[in-house]
PDB file of C-alpha atoms in Angstrom:
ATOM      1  CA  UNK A   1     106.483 -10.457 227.694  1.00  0.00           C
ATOM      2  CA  UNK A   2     107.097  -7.556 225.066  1.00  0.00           C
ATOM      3  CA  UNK A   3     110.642  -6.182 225.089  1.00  0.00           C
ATOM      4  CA  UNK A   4     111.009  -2.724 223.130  1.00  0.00           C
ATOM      5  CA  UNK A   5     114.781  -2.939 222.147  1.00  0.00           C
ATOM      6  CA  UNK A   6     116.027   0.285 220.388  1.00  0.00           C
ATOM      7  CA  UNK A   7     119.850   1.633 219.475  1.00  0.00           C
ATOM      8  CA  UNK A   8     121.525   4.201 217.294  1.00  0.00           C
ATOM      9  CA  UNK A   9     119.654   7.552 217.686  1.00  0.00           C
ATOM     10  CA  UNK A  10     122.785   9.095 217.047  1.00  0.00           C
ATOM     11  CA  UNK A  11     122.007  12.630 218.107  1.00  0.00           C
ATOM     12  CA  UNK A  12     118.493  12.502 216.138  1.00  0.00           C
ATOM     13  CA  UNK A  13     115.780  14.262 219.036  1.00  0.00           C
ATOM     14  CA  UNK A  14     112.915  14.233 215.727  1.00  0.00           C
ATOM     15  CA  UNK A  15     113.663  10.720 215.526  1.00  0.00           C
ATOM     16  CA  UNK A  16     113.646   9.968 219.387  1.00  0.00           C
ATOM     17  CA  UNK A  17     110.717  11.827 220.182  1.00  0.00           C
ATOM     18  CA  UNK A  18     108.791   9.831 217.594  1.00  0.00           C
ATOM     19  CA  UNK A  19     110.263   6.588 218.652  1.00  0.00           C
ATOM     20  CA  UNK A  20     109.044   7.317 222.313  1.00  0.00           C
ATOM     21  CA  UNK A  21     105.592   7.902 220.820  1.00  0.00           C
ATOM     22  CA  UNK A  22     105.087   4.951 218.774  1.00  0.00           C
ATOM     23  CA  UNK A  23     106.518   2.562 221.746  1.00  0.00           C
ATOM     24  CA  UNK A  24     104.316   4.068 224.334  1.00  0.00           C
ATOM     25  CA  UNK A  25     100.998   2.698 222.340  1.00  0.00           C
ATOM     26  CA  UNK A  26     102.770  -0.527 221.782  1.00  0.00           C
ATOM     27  CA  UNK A  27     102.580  -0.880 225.801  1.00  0.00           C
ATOM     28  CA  UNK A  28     106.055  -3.465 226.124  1.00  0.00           C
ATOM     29  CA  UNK A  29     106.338  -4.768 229.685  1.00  0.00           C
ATOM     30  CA  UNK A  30     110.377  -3.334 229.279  1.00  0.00           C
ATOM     31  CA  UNK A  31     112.598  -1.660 227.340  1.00  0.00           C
ATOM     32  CA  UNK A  32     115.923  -0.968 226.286  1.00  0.00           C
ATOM     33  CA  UNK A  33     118.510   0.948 224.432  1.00  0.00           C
ATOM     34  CA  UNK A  34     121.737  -0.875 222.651  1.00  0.00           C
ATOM     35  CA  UNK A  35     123.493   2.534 223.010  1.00  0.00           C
ATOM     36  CA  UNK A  36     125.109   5.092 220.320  1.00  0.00           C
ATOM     37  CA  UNK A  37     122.800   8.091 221.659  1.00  0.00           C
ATOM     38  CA  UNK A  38     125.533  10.966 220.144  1.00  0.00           C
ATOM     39  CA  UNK A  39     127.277  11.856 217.023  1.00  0.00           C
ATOM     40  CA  UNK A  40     126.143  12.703 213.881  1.00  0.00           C
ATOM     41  CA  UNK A  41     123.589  15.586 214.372  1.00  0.00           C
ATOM     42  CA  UNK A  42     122.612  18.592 217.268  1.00  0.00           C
ATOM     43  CA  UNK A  43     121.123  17.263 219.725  1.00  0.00           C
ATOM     44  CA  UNK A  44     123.470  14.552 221.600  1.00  0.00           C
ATOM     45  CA  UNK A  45     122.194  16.418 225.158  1.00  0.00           C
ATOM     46  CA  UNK A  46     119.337  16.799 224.456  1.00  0.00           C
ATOM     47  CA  UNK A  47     119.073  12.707 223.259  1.00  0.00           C
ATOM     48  CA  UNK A  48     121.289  11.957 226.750  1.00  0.00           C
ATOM     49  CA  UNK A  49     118.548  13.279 228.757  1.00  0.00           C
ATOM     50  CA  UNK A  50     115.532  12.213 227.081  1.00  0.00           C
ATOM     51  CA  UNK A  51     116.568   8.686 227.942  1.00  0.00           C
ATOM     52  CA  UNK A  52     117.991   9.202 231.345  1.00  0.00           C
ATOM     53  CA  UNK A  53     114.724  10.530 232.598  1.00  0.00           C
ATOM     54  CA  UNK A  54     113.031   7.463 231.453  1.00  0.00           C
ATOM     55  CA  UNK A  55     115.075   5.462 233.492  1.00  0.00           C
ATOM     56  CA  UNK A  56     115.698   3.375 230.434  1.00  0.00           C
ATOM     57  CA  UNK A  57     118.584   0.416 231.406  1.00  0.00           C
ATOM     58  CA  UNK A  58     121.255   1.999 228.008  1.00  0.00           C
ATOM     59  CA  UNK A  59     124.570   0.168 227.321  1.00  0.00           C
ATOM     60  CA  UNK A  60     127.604   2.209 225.777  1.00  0.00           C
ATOM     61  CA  UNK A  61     127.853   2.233 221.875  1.00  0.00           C
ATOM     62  CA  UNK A  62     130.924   3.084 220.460  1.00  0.00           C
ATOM     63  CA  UNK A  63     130.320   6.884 220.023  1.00  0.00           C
ATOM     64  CA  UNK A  64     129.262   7.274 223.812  1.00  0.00           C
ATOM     65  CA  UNK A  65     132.186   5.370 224.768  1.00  0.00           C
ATOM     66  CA  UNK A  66     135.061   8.018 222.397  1.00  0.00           C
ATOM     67  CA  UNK A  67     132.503  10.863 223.415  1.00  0.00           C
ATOM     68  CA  UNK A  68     132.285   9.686 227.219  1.00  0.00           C
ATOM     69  CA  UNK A  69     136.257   9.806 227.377  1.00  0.00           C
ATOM     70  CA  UNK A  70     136.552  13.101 225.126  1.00  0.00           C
ATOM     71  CA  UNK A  71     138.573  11.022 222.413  1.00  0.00           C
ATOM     72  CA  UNK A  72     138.569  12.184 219.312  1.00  0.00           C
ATOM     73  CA  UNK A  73     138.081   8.354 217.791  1.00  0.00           C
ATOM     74  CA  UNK A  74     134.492   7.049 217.629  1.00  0.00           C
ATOM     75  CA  UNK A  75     135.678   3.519 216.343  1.00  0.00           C
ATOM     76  CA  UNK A  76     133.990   3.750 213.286  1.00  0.00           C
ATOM     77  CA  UNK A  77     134.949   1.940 210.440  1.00  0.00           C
ATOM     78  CA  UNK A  78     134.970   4.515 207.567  1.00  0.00           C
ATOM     79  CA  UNK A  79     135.661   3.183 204.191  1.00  0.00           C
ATOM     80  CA  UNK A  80     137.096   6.110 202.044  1.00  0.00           C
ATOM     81  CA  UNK A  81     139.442   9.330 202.988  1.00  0.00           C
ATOM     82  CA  UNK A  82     136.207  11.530 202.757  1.00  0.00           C
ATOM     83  CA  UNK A  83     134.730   9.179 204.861  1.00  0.00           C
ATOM     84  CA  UNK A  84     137.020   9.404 207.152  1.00  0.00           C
ATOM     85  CA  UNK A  85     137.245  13.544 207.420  1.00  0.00           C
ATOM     86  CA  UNK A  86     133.632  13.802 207.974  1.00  0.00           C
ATOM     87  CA  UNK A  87     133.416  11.771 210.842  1.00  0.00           C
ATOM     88  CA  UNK A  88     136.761  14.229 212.476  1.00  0.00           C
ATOM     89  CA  UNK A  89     134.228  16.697 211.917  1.00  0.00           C
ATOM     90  CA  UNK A  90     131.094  14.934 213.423  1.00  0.00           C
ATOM     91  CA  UNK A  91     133.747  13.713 216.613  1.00  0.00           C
ATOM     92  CA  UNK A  92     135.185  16.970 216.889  1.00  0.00           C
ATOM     93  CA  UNK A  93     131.566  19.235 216.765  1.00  0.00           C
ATOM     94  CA  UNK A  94     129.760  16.592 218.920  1.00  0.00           C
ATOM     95  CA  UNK A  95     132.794  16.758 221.771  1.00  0.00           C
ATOM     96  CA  UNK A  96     132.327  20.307 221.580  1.00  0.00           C
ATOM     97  CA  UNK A  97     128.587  20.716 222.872  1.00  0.00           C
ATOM     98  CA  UNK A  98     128.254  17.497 224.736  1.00  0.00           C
ATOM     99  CA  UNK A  99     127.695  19.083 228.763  1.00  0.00           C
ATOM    100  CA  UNK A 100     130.232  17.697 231.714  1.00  0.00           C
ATOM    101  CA  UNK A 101     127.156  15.930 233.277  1.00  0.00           C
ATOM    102  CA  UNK A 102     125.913  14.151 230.157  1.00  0.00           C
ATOM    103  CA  UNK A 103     129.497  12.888 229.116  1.00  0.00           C
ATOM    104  CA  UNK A 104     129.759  11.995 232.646  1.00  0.00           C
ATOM    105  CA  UNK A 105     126.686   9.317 232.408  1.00  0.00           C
ATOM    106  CA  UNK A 106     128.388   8.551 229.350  1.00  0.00           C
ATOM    107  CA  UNK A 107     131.095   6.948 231.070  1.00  0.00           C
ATOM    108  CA  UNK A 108     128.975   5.342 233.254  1.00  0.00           C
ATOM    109  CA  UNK A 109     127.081   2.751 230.577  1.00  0.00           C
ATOM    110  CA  UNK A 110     128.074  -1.186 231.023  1.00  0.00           C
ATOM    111  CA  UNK A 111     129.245  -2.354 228.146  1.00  0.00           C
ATOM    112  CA  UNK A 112     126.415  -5.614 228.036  1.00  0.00           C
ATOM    113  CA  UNK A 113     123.264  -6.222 229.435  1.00  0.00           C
ATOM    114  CA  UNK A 114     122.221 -10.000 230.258  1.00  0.00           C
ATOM    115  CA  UNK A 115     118.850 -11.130 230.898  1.00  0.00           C
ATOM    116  CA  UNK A 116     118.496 -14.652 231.935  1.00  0.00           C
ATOM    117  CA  UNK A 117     115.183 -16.558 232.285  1.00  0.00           C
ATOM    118  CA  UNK A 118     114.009 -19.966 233.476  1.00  0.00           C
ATOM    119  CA  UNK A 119     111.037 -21.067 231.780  1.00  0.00           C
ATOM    120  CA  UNK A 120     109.731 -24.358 232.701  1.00  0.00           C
ATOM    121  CA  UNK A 121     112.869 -26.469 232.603  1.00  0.00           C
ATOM    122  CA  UNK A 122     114.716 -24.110 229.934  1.00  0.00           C
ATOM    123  CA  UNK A 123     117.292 -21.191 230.371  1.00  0.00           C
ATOM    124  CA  UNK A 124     117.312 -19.002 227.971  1.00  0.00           C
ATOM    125  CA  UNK A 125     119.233 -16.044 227.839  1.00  0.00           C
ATOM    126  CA  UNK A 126     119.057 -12.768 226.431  1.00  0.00           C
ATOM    127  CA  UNK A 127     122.242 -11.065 225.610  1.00  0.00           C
ATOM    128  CA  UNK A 128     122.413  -7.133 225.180  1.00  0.00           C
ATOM    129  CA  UNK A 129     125.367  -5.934 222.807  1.00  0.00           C
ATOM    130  CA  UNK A 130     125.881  -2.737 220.475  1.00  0.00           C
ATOM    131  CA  UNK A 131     128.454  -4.682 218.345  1.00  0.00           C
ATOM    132  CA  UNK A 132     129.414  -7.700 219.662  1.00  0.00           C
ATOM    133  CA  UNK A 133     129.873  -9.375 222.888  1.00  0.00           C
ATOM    134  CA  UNK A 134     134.067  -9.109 221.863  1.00  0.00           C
ATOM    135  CA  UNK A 135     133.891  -6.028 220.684  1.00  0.00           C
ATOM    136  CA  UNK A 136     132.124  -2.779 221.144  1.00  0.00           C
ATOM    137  CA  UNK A 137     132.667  -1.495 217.592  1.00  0.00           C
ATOM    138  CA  UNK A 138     132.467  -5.046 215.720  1.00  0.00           C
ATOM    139  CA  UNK A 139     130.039  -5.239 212.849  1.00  0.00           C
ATOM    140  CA  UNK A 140     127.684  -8.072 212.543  1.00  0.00           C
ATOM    141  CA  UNK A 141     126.201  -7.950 209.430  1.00  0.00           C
ATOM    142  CA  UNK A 142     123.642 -10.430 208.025  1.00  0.00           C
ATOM    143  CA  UNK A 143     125.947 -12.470 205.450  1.00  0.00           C
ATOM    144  CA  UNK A 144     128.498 -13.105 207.949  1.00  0.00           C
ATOM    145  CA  UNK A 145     129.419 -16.761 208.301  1.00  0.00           C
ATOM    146  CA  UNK A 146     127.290 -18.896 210.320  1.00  0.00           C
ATOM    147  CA  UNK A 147     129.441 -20.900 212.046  1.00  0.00           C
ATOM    148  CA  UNK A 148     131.468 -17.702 213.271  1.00  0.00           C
ATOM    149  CA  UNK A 149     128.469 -16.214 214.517  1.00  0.00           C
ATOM    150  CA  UNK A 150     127.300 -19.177 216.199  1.00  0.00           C
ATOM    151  CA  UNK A 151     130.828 -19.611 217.710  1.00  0.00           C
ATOM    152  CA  UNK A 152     130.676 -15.747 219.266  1.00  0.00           C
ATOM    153  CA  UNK A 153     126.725 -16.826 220.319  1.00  0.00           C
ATOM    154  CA  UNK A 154     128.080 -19.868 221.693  1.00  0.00           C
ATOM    155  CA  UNK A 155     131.157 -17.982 223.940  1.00  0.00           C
ATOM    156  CA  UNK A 156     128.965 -15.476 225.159  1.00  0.00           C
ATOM    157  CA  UNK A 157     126.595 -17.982 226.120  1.00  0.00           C
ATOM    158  CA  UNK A 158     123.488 -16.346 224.664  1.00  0.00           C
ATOM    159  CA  UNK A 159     120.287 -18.145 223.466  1.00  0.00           C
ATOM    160  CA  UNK A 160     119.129 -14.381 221.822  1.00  0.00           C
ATOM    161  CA  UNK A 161     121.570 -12.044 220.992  1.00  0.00           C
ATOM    162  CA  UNK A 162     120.807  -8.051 220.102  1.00  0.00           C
ATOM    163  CA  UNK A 163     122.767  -5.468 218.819  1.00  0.00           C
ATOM    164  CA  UNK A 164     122.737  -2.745 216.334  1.00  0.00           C
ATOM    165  CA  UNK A 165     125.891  -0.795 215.007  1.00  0.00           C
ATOM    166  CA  UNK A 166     125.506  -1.957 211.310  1.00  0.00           C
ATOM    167  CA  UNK A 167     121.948  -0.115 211.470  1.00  0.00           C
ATOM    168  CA  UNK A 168     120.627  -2.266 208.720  1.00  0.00           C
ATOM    169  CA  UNK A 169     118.339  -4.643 210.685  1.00  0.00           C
ATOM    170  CA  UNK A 170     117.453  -8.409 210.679  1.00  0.00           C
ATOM    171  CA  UNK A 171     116.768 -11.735 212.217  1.00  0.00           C
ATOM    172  CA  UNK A 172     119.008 -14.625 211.455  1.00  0.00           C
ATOM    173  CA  UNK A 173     117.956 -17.962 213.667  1.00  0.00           C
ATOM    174  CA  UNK A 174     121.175 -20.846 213.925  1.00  0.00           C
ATOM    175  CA  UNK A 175     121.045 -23.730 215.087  1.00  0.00           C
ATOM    176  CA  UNK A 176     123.620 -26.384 216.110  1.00  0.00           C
ATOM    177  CA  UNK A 177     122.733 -29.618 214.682  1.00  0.00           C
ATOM    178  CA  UNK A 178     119.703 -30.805 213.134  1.00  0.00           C
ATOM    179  CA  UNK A 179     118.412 -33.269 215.497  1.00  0.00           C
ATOM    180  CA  UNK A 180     115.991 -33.794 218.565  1.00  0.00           C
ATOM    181  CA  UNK A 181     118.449 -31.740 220.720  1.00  0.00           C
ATOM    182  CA  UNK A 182     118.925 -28.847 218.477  1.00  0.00           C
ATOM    183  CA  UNK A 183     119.529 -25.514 220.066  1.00  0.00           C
ATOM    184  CA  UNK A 184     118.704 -22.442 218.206  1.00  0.00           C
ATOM    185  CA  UNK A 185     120.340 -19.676 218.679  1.00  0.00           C
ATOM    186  CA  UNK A 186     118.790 -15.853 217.471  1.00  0.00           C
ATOM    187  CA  UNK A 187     120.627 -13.327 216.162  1.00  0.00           C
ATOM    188  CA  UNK A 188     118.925  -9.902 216.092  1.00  0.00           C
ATOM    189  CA  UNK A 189     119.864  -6.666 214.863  1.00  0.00           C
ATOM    190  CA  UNK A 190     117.694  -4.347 216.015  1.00  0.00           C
ATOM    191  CA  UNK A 191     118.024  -1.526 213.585  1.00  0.00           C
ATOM    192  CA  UNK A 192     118.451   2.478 213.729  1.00  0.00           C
ATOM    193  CA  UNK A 193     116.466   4.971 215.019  1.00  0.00           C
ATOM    194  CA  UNK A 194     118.062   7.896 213.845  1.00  0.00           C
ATOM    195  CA  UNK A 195     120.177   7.006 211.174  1.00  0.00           C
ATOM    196  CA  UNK A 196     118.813   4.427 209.053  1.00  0.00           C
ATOM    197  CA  UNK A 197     121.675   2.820 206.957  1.00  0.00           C
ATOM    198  CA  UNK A 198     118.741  -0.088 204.811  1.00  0.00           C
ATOM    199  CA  UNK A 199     117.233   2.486 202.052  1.00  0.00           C
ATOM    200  CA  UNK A 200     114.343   2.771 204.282  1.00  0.00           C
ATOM    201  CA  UNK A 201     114.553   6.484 206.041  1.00  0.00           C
ATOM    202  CA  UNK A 202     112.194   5.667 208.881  1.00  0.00           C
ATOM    203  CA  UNK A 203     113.235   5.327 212.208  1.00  0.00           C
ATOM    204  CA  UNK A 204     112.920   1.334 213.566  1.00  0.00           C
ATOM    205  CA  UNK A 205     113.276  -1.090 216.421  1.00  0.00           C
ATOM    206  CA  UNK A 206     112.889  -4.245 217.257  1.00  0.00           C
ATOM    207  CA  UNK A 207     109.910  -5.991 219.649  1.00  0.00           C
ATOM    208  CA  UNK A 208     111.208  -8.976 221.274  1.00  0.00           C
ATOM    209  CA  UNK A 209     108.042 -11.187 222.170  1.00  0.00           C
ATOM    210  CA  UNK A 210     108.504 -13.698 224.975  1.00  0.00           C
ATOM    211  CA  UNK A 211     106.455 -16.112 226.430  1.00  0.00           C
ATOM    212  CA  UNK A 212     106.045 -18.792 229.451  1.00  0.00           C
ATOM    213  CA  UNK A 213     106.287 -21.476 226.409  1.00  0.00           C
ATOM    214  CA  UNK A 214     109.651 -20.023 224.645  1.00  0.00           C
ATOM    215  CA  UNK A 215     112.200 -22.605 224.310  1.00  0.00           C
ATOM    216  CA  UNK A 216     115.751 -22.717 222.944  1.00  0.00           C
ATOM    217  CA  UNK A 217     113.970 -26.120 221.456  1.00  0.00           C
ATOM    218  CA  UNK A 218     111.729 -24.338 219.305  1.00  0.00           C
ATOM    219  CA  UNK A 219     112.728 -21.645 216.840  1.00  0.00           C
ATOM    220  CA  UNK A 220     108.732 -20.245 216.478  1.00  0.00           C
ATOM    221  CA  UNK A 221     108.406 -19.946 220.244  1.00  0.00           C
ATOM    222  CA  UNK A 222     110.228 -16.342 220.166  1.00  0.00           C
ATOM    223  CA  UNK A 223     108.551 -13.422 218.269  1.00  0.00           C
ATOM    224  CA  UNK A 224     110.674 -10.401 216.472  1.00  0.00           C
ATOM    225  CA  UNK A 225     108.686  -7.835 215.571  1.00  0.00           C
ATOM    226  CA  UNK A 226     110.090  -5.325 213.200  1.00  0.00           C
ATOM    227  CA  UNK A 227     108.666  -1.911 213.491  1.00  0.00           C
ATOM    228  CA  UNK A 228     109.224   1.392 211.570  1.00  0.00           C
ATOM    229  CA  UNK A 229     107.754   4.756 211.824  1.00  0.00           C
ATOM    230  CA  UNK A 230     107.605   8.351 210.239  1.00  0.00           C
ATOM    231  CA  UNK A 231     109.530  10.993 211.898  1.00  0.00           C
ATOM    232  CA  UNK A 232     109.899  14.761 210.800  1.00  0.00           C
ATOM    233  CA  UNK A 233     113.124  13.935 208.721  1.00  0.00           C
ATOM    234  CA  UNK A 234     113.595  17.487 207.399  1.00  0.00           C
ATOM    235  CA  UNK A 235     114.042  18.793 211.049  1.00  0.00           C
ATOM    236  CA  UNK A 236     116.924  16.058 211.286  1.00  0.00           C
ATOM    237  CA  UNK A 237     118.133  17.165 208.047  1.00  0.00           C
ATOM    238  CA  UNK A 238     118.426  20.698 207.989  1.00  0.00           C
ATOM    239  CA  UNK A 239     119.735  20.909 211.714  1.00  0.00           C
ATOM    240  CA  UNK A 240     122.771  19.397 210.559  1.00  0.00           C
ATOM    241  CA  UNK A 241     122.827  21.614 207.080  1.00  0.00           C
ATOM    242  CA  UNK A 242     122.447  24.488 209.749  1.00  0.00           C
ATOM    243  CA  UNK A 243     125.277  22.968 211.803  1.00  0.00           C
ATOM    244  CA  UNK A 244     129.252  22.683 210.821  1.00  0.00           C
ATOM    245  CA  UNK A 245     128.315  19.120 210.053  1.00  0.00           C
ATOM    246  CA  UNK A 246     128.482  17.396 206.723  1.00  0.00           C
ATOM    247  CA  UNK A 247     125.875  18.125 204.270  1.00  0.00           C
ATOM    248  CA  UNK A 248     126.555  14.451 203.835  1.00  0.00           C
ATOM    249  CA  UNK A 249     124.849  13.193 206.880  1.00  0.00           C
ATOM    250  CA  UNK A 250     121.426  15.207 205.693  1.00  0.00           C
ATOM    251  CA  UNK A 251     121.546  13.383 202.414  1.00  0.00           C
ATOM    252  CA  UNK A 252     122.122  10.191 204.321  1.00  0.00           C
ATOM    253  CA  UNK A 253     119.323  10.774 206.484  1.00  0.00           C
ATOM    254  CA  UNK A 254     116.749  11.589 203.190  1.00  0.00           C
ATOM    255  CA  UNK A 255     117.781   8.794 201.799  1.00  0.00           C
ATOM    256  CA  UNK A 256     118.128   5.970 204.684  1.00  0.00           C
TER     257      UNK A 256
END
């Protein structure tokens, strides 16, 4: 089974539409989006709906869950003052144009999405998150310590974990104890598709490959597929220099 798993577009339609046309020749059997569809750029409707006519299963990021409520907090962590006033100015535009119907399905995400399957005599289960399973706005990033990621693995009960939010992607595979019943344990982020935050300004997402002989035994038995691709980054970019956005967020998007 091929899983498309996809998060962050973050208001980007460019990066969307180009997404939805690099998945489609991949053919995966389903597909799924780890939430954060607004903020950030123009088109947070326009993103909304692109989706929703899909049908694609979407849980809430942190910016659909601020934007969903009309708060004026995404639950971003911003590191400096300036920081800090661009995204009042990214919360505040985006609550502005953001329709009653879309904010309405904003509301409506789950928070997780758990996929459980028995395979032979295994379980394994697949755990949707856009932070963490504690938190919606947690970061995960890749050096944090393995024995507290294995410990939030471990409560959620999940065999393979996703998530985004950090939009820097990568695969980190922990185990419990090196011995004939180790369990490993795979910890995925899945990347950006609109706002790339690894020095790499294409859009990406993640390809989750499953099969009849994946085991939480075996750490080769699951497949993660990291896949980029071109979008028209300019459009992205000067939409929001055309906007009452940041300039910022244009750089940011050049620049990945």
């Amino acid at each position: 089974m091929k899983i498309a798993l996809f998060s962050d577009i973050h208001a980007n339609l460019p990066a969307l539409e180009a997404f939805f046309a690099d998945v489609e020749k991949q053919k995966p059997d389903a597909i799924y989006c780890l939430g954060d569809l607004v903020g950030y750029n123009i088109w947070p409707n326009e993103v909304i709906n692109e989706i929703r006519k899909r049908g694609i299963p979407t849980i809430a990021g942190n910016y659909d869950f601020g934007i969903g409520r009309t708060s004026d907090e995404c639950g971003c962590a911003y590191k400096t003052e300036a920081e800090k006033e661009m995204g009042k100015i990214s919360i505040s535009y985006t609550n502005s144009i953001v329709k009653d119907d879309e904010r309405a399905y904003l509301r409506t995400l789950p928070a997780h999405i758990r996929v459980e399957y028995q395979l032979n005599t295994d379980k394994l289960n697949l755990l949707l998150v856009h932070g963490s399973p504690r938190k919606i706005n947690e970061y995960l990033f890749e050096d944090r310590d393995e024995k507290s990621m294995l410990r939030i693995m471990e409560q959620a009960d999940a065999d393979i974990m996703c998530f985004g939010h950090t939009h820097q992607p990568y695969h980190r595979v922990l185990s419990t104890a090196v011995t004939e019943d180790t369990h490993y344990r795979h910890a995925i982020n899945i990347g950006s598709v609109g706002k790339p935050k690894d020095k790499d300004p294409r859009g990406g997402y993640v390809m989750l490959h499953i099969s009849d002989t994946s085991s939480v035994k075996d750490k080769d038995s699951i497949g993660v597929e990291f896949i980029r691709f071109d979008y028209d980054i300019e459009k992205a970019a000067k939409a929001i220099e055309d906007s009452p956005l940041p300039n910022e967020y244009a750089e940011m998007l050049r620049k990945g």
